[in-house]
Coordinates of C-alpha atoms and ligand atoms in Angstrom, one line a residue:
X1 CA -27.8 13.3 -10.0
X2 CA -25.4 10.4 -10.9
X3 CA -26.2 7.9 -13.5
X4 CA -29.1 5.2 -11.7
X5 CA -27.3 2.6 -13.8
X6 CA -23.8 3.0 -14.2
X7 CA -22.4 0.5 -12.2
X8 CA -24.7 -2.0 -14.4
X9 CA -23.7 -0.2 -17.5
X10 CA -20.1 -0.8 -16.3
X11 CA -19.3 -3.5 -13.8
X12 CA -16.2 -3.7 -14.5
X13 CA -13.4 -1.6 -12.3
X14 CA -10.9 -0.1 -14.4
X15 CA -7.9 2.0 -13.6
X16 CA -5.1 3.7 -14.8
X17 CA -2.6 1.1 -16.6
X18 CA 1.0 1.0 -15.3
X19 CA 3.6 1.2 -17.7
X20 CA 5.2 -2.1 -18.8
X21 CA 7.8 -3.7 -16.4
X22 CA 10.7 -3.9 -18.5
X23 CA 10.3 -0.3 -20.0
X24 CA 9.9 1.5 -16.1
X25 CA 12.3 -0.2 -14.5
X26 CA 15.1 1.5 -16.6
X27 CA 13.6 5.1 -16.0
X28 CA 12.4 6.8 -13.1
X29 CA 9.3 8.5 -14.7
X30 CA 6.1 7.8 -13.2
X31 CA 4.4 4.0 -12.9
X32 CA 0.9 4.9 -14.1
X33 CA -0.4 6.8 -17.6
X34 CA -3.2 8.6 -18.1
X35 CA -6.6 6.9 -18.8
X36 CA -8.8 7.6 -21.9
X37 CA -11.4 10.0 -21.1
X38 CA -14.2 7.8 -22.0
X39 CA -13.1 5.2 -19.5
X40 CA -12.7 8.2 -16.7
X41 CA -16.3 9.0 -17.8
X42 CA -17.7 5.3 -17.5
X43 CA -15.5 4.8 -14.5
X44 CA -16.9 8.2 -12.7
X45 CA -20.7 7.0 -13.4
X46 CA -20.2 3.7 -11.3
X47 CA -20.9 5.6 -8.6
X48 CA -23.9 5.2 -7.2
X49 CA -24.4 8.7 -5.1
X50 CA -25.7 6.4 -1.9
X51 CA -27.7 8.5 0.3
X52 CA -25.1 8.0 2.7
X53 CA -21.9 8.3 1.1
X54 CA -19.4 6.4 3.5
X55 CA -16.2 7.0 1.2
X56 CA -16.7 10.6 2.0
X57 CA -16.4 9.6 6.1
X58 CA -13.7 7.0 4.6
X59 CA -11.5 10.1 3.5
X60 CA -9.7 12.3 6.1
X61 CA -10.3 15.5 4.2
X62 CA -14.3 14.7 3.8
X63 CA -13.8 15.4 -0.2
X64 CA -17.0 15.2 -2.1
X65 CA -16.4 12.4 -3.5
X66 CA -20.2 11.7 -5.1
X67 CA -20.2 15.4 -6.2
X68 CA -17.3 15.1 -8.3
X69 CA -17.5 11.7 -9.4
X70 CA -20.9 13.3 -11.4
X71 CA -19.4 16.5 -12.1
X72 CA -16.6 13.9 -14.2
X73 CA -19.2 12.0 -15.5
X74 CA -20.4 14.9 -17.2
X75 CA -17.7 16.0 -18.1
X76 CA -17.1 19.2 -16.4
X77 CA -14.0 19.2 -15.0
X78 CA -14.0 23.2 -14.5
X79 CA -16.4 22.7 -12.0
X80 CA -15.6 19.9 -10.7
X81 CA -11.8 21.2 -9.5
X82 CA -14.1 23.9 -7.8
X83 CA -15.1 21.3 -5.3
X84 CA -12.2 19.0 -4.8
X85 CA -10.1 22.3 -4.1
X86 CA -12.8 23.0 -1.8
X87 CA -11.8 20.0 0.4
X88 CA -8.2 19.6 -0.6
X89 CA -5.5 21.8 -1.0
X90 CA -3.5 19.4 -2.8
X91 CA -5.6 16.6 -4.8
X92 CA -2.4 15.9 -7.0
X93 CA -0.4 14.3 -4.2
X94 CA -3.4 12.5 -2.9
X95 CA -4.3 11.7 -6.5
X96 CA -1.0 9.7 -7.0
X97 CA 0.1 8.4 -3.4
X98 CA -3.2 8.1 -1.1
X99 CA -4.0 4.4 -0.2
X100 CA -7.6 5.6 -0.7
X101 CA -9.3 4.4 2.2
X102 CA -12.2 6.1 0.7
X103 CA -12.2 3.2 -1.8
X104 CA -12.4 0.5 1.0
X105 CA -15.7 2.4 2.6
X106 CA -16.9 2.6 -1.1
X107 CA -20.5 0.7 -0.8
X108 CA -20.5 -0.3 -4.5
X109 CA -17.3 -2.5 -2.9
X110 CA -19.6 -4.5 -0.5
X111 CA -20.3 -6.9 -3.2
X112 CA -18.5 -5.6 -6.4
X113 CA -15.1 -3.9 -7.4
X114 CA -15.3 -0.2 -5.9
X115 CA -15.6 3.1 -7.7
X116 CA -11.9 4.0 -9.0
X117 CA -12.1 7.5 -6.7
X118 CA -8.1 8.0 -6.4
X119 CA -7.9 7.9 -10.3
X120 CA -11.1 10.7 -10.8
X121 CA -9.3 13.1 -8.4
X122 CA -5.8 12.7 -10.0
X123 CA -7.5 13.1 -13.5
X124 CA -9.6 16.0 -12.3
X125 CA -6.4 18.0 -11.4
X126 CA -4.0 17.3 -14.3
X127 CA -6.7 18.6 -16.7
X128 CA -7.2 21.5 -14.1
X129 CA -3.5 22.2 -14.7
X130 CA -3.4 21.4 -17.9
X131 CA -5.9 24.1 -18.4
X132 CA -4.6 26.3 -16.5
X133 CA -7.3 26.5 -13.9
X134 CA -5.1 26.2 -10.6
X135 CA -4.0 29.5 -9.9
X136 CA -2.9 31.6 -7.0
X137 CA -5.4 32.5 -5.0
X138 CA -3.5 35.4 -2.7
X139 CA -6.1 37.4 0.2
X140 CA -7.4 40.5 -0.4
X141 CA -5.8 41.9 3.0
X142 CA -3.2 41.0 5.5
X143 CA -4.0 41.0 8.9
X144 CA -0.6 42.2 9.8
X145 CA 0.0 38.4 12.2
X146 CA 2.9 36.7 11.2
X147 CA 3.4 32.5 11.7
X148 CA 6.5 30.7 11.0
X149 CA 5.4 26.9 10.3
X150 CA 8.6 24.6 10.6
X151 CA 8.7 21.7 8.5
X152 CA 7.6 21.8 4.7
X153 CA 6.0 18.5 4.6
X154 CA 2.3 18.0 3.7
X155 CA 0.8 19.2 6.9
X156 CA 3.4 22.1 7.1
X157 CA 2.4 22.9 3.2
X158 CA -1.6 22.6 3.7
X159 CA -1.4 24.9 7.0
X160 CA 0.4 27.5 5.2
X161 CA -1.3 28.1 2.2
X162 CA -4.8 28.0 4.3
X163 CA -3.1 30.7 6.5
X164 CA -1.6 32.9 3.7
X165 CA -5.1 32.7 2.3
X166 CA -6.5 34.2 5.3
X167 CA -4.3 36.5 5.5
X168 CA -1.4 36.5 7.6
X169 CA 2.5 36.8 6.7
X170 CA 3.8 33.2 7.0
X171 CA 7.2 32.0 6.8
X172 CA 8.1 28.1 6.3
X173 CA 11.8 26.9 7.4
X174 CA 12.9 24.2 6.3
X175 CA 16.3 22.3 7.0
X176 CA 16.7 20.1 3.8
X177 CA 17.8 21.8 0.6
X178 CA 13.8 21.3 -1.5
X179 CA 11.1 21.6 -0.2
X180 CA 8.1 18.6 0.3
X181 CA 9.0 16.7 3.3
X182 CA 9.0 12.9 2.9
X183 CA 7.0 13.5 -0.3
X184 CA 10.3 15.4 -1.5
X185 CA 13.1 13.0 -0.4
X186 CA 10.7 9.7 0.8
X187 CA 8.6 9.0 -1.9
X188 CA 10.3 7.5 -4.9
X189 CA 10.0 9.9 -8.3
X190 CA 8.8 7.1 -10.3
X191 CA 5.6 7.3 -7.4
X192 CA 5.3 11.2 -7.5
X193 CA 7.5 13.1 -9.9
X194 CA 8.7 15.9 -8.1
X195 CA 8.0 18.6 -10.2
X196 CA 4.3 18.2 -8.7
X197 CA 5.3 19.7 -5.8
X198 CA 7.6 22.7 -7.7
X199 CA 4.7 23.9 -8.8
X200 CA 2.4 24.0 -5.9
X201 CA 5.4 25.7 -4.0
X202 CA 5.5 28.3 -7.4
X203 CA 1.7 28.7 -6.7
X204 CA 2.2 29.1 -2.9
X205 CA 5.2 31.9 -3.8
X206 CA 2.7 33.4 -5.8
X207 CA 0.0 33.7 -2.5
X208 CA 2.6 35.4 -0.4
X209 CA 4.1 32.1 1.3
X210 CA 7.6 33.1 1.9
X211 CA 10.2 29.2 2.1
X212 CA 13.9 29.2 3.6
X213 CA 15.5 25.8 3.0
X214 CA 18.2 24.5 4.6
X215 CA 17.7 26.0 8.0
X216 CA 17.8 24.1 10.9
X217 CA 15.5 25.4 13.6
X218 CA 17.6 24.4 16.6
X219 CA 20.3 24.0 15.0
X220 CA 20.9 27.0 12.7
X221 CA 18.7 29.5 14.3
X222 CA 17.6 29.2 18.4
X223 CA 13.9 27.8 18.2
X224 CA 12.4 30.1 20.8
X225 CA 14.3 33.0 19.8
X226 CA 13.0 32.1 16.3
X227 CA 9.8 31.7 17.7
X228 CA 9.4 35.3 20.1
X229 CA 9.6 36.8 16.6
X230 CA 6.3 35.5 15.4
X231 CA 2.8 35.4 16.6
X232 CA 2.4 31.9 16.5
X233 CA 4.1 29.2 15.4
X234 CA 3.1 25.8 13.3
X235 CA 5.3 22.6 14.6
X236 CA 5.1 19.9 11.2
X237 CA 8.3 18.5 11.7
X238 CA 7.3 14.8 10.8
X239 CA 7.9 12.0 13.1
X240 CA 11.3 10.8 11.3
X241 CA 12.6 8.6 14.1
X242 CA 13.4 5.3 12.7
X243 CA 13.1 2.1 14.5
X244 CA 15.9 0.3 14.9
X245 CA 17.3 -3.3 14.6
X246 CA 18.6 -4.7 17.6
X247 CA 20.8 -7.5 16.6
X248 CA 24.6 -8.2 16.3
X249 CA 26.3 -6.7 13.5
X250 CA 24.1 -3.5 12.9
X251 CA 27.0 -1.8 13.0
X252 CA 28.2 -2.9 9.8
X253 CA 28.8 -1.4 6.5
X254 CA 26.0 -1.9 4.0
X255 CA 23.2 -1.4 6.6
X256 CA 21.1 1.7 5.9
X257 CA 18.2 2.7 7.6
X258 CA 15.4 3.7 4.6
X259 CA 15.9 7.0 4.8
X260 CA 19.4 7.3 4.9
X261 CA 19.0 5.1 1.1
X262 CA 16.1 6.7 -0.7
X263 CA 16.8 10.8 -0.2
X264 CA 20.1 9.2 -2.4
X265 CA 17.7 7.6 -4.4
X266 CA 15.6 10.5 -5.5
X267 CA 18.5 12.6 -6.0
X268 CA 20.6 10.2 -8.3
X269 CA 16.9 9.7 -10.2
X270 CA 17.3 13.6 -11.2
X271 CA 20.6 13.6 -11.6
X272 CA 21.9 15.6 -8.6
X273 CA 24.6 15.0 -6.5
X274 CA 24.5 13.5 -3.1
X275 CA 25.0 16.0 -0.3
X276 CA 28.1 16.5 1.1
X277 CA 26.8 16.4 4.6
X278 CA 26.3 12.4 3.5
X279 CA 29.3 10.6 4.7
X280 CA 31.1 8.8 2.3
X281 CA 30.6 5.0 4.0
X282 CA 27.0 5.8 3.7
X283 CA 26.9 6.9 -0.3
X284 CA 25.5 3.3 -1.2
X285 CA 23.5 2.5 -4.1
X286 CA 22.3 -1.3 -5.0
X287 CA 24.7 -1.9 -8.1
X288 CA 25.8 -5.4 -8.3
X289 CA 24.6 -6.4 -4.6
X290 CA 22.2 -9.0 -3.2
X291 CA 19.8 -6.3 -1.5
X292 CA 17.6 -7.4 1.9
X293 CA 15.3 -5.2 2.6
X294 CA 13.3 -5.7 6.5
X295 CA 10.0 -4.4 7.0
X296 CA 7.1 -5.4 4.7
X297 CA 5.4 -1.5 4.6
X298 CA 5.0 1.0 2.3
X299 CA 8.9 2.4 2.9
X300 CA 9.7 -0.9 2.3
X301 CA 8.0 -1.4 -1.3
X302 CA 9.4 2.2 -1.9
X303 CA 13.2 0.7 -0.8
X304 CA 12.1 -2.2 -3.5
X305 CA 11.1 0.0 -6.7
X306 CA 14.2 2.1 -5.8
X307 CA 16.9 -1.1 -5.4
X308 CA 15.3 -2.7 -8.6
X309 CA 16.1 0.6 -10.1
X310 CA 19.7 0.6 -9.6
X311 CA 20.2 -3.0 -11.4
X312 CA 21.0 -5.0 -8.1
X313 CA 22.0 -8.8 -8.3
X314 CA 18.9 -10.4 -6.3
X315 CA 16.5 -8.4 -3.6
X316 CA 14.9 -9.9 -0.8
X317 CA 12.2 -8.3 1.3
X318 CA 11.7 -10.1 4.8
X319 CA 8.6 -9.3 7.4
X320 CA 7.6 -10.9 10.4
X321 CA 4.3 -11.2 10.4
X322 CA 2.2 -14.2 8.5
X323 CA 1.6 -13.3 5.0
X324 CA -2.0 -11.0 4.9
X325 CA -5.2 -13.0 3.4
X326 CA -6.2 -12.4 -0.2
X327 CA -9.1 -10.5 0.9
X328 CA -11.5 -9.2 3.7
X329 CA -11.4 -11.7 6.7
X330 CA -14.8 -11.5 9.2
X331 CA -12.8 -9.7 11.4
X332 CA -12.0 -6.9 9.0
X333 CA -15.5 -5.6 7.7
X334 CA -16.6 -3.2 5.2
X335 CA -16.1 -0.3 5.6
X336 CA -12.7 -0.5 7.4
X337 CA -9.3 0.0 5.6
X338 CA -8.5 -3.9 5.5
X339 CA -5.3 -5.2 6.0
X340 CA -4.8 -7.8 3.0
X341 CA -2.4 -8.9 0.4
X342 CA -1.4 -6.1 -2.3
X343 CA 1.1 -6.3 -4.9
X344 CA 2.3 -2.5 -5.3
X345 CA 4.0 -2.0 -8.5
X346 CA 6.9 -2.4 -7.2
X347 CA 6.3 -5.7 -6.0
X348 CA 5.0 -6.4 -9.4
X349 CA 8.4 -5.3 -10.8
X350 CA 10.7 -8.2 -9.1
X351 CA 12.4 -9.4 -5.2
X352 CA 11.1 -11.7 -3.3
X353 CA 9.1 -11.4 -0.5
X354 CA 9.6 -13.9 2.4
X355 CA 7.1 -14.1 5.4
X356 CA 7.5 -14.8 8.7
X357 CA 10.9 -14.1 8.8
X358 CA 13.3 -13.1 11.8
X359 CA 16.5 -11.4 11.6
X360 CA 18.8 -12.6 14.5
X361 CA 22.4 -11.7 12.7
X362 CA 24.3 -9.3 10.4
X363 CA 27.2 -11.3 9.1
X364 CA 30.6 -9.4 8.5
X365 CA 32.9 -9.9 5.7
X366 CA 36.1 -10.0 7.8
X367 CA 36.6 -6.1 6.3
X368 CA 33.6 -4.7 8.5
X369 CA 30.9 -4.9 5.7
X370 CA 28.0 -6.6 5.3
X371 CA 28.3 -10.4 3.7
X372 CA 25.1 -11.9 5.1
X373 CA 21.8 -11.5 7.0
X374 CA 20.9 -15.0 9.5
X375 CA 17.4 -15.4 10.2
X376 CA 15.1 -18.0 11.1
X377 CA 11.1 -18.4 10.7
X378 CA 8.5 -17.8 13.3
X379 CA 5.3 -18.4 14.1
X380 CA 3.0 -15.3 15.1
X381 CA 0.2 -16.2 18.0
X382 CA -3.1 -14.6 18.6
X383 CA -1.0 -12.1 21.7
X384 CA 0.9 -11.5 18.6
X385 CA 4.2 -13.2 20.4
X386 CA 6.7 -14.8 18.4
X387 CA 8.1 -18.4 19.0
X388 CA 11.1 -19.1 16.7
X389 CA 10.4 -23.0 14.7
X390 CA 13.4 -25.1 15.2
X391 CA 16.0 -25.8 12.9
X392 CA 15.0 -22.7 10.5
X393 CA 17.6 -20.7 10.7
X394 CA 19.4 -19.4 7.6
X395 CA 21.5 -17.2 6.0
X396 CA 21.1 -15.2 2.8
X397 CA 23.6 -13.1 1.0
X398 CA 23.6 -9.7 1.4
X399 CA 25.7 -6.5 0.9
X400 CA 23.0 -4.0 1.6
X401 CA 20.5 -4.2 4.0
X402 CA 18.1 -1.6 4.4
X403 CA 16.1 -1.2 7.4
X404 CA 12.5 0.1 6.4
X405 CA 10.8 -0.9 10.1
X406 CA 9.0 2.6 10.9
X407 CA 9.1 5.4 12.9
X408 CA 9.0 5.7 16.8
X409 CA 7.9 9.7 16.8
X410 CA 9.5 13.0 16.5
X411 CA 13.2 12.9 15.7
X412 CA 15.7 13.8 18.8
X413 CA 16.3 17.3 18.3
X414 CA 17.3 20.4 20.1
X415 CA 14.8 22.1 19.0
X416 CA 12.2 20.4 21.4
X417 CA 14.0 21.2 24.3
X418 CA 14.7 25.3 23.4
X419 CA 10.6 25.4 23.5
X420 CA 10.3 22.8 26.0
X421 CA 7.8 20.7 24.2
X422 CA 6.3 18.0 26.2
X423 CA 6.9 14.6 24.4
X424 CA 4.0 11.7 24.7
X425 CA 5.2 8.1 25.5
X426 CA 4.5 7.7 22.1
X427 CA 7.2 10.1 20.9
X428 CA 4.8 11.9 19.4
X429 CA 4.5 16.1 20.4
X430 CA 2.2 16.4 23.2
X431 CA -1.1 18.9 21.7
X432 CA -4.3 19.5 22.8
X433 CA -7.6 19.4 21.3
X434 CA -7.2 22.7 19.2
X435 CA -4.1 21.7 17.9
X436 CA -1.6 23.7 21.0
X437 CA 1.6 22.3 22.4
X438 CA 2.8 22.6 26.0
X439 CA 4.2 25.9 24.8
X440 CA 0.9 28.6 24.0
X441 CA 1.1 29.8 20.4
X442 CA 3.0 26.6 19.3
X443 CA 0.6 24.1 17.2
X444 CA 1.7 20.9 16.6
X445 CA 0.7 19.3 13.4
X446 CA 0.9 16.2 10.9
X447 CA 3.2 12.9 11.5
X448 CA 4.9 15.8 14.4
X449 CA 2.0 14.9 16.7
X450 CA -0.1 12.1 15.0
X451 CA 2.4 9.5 14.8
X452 CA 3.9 8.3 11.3
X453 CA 0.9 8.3 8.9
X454 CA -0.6 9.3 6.1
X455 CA -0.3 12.2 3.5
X456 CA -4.2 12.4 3.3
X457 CA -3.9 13.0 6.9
X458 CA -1.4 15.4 7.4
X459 CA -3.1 17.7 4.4
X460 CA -6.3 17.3 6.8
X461 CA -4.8 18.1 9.8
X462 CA -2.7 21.2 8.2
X463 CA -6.3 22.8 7.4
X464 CA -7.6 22.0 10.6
X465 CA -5.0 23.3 12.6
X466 CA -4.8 26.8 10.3
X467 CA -8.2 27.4 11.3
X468 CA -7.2 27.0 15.2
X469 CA -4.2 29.9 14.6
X470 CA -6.3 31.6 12.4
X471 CA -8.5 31.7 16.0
X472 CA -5.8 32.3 18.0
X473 CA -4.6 35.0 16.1
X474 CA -7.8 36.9 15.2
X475 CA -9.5 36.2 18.7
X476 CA -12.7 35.7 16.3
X477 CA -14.0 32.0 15.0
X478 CA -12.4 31.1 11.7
X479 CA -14.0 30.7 8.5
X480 CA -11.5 28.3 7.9
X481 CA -12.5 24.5 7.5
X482 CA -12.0 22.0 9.9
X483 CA -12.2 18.5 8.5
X484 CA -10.3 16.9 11.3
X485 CA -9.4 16.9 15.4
X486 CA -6.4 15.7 16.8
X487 CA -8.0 13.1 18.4
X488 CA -9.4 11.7 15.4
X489 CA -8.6 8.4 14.3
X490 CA -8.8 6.3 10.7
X491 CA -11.1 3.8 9.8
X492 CA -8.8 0.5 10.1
X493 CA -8.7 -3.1 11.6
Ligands
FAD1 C1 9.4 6.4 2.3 C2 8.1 6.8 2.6 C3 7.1 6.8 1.7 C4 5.8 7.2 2.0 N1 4.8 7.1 1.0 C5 3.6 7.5 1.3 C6 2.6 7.4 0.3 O1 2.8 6.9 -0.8 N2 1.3 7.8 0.6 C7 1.0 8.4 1.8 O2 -0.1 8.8 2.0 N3 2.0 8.5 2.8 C8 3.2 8.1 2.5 N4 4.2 8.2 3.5 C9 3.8 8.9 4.7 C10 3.8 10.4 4.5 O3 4.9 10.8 3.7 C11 3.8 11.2 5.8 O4 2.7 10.7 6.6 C12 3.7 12.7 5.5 O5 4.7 13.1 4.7 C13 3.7 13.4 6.9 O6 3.7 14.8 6.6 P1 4.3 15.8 7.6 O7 4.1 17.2 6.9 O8 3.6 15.7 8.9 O9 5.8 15.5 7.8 P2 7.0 15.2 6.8 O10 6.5 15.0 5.5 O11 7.8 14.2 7.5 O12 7.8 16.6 6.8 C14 8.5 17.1 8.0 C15 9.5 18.1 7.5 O13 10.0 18.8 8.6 C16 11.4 19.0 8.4 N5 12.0 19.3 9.7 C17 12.2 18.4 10.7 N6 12.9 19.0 11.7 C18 13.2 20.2 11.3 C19 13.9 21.3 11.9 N7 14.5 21.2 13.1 N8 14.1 22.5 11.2 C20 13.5 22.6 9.9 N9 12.8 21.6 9.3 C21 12.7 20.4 10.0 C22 11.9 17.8 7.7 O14 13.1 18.0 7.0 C23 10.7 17.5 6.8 O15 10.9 18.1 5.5 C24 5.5 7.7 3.2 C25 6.5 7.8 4.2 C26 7.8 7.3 3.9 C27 8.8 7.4 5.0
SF4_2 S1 -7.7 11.9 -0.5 FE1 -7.5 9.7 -0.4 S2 -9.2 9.0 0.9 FE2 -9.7 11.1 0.1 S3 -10.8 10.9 -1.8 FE3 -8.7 11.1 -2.3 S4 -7.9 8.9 -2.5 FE4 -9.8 8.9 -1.3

């Protein structure tokens, strides 16, 4: 039973404090510190348990939110890990890098500041770790199946620890050198320190998930003679197509798409060495250089915490669109994820950010380099076309631009074609409604058949989808949980 008065007790919202600006800025450690545990306590007991609790629809993975919101209250954490692994295999990387739509659908949020959910799951798992609570959970029998899931990104993570769990022999492959996906070489360390994921892996090792890295199915290894040695096989491969800019002088020097710049960014922030397979006009950092960075999204922000971290003379971040209201517009009710203003803490740690802004020219520096980025201001109408205002053109400086504009699907590979995957118009892998490609046996799952998206999402479809090959390979119904269908879509204006 949670607290009848908390949220009266304690109206006001507090969350986790972010280091100061000057101080981060020069490391790459994490943004955020710990909170007290008396303000964790008082923050839990806002909640108000509502008899329908919409931030547990808000969430992908249906955690229990109100159950472990009292559970902290109280103060028991032991149990309160018991259900947020129930729902989750991985609350620490929603913990630090979910957008919490729960929190939007939070009804203490219709007319006050919402319950601070994100910050009670991460605190609920680093004391679960710190207790030494989260341990390997291996089955008590194999089934003798084997799956090779391709793709060690959330969803690909998620599906095969649920399937090691149950019992089969799974194998991840993996063509980058770590493991993690975009949480490995996307997300910036001072977001999600990596050793996070190092010791999930250790605890996956530990279950019987067997990990090669740096094979490339397709490329390396023929994907359907890979895939006639297993009994089924788990497609997370991402969607890590980028978009492109279409304008004169792409070409140049100095113009990165964002994840050609932030893998190099994580791996200077530990110290490593770039790759040799990165070639040497493309080893950039932001030393020195007026940095533009195009595309107002979350890579974007990312691009920005990472550029400010590598002492840069000015950065710029341009977006088309109109800058975003303050806060909920009638068109973008409770409980959707509304699409307003937000000042990440990268924003909050320098650059600019310029709205309604058009790039229509990468300038050379006469030595095939970038010198300049030409753009001009539009307007955005209701049919979201663009008409350029007259006379606004203008150039800024720039010797690295970084293109952070999205993804358009499932990367270009051979390996599609050697299983003869069918690819939407969407560029998305083509699945059905329990989670099967074109080809039978192969499941497609995460950002691979969703679209780009969200890590909340791809850890809810990798449990879903384990309990369709769990199916499919028993012939029985799984005991596996099912928060998710492919078809199902997020709560968002
Ligand atoms: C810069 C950036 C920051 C982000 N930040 C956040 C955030 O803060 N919060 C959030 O919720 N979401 C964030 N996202 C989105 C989130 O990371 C993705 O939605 C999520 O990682 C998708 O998980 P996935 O497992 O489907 O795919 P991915 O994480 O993309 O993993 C796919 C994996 O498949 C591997 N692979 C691909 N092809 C092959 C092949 N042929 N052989 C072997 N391996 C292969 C890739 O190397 C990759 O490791 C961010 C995205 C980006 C780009
Ligand atoms: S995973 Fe995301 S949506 Fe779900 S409870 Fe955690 S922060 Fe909220």
């Amino acid at each position: 039973m949670a607290d009848p008065r908390g949220f009266l007790t304690t109206p006001v919202r507090e969350n986790a404090p972010r280091r100061p600006v000057p101080v981060r800025i020069k490391d790459w450690r994490e943004v955020y510190e710990p909170v007290e545990p008396g303000v964790l306590s008082r923050q839990a007991g806002r909640c108000m348990d509502c008899g329908i609790p919409f931030c547990h629809n808000g969430c992908p993975l249906g955690n229990l939110i109100p159950e472990w919101n009292d559970l902290t209250r109280r103060g028991d954490f032991r149990e309160a890990i018991e259900q947020l692994h129930a729902t989750n295999n991985f609350p620490e990387f929603t913990g630090k890098l979910c957008p919490a739509p729960c929190e939007a659908a939070c009804v203490l949020g219709i007319n006050q500041d919402p319950v601070t959910i994100k910050l009670v799951e991460e605190s609920i798992i680093e004391r679960a770790w710190d207790e030494g609570w989260v341990q390997p959970l291996p089955p008590e029998r194999l089934t003798g199946k084997t799956v090779a899931v391709i793709g060690s990104g959330p969803a690909g993570l998620a599906a095969a620890q649920q399937l090691t769990r149950a019992g089969h022999t799974v194998a991840v492959y993996e063509r980058d050198d770590a493991l993690g996906g975009l949480m490995r070489y996307g997300v910036p360390e001072y977001k999600m320190e990596k050793r996070h994921i190092d010791r999930r892996i250790k605890q996956m090792e530990a279950e019987g998930t067997r990990f090669r890295t740096g094979v490339d199915v397709g490329g390396d290894v023929d994907a359907a003679r890979l895939a006639d040695r297993y009994d089924a096989v788990v497609m997370a491969v991402g969607a890590l197509q980028p978009r492109e800019l279409d304008v004169p002088g792409r070409q140049l020097h100095g113009v990165l798409q964002a994840m050609e710049f932030l893998p190099q960014g994580n791996k200077l922030a530990l110290g490593q060495p770039v790759p040799d397979s990165v070639p040497a006009e493309k080893r950039l950092t932001a030393e020195g250089k007026d940095v533009i960075i195009i595309g107002a999204g979350d890579t974007g922000a990312d691009c920005l915490g990472t550029v400010l971290r590598q002492n840069p003379r000015s950065v710029t971040q341009l977006a088309i669109g109109p800058t975003p209201p303050p806060d909920r517009t009638g068109n973008q009710p409770w409980p959707t994820y509304p699409l307003v203003f937000r000042t990440s803490s990268a924003h909050e740690e320098g650059g600019e950010r310029v709205y309604t802004a058009s790039t229509t020219e990468l300038v050379d520096d006469g030595q095939g380099g970038v010198a300049a980025l030409r753009m001009v201001e539009v307007v955005r109408h209701p049919d979201r076309t663009y008409t350029v205002v007259e006379g606004s053109e203008r150039e800024l400086p720039a010797q690295l631009v970084l293109l952070a504009l999205g993804f358009s699907g499932v990367e270009k590979m051979p390996m599609v074609e050697q299983l003869g995957l069918e690819v939407g118009r969407d560029g998305a892998l083509v699945r059905d409604e329990g989670w099967q490609s074109s080809r039978p046996g192969t499941f497609v799952v995460g950002d691979a058949g969703r679209g780009a998206s969200l890590i909340v999402w791809a850890i809810a479809e990798g449990r879903a989808c384990a309990a369709a090959v769990d199916e499919f390979l028993t012939g029985r119904p799984s005991t596996l949980p099912a928060p998710v269908t492919p078809s199902a879509r997020p709560l968002v204006v």
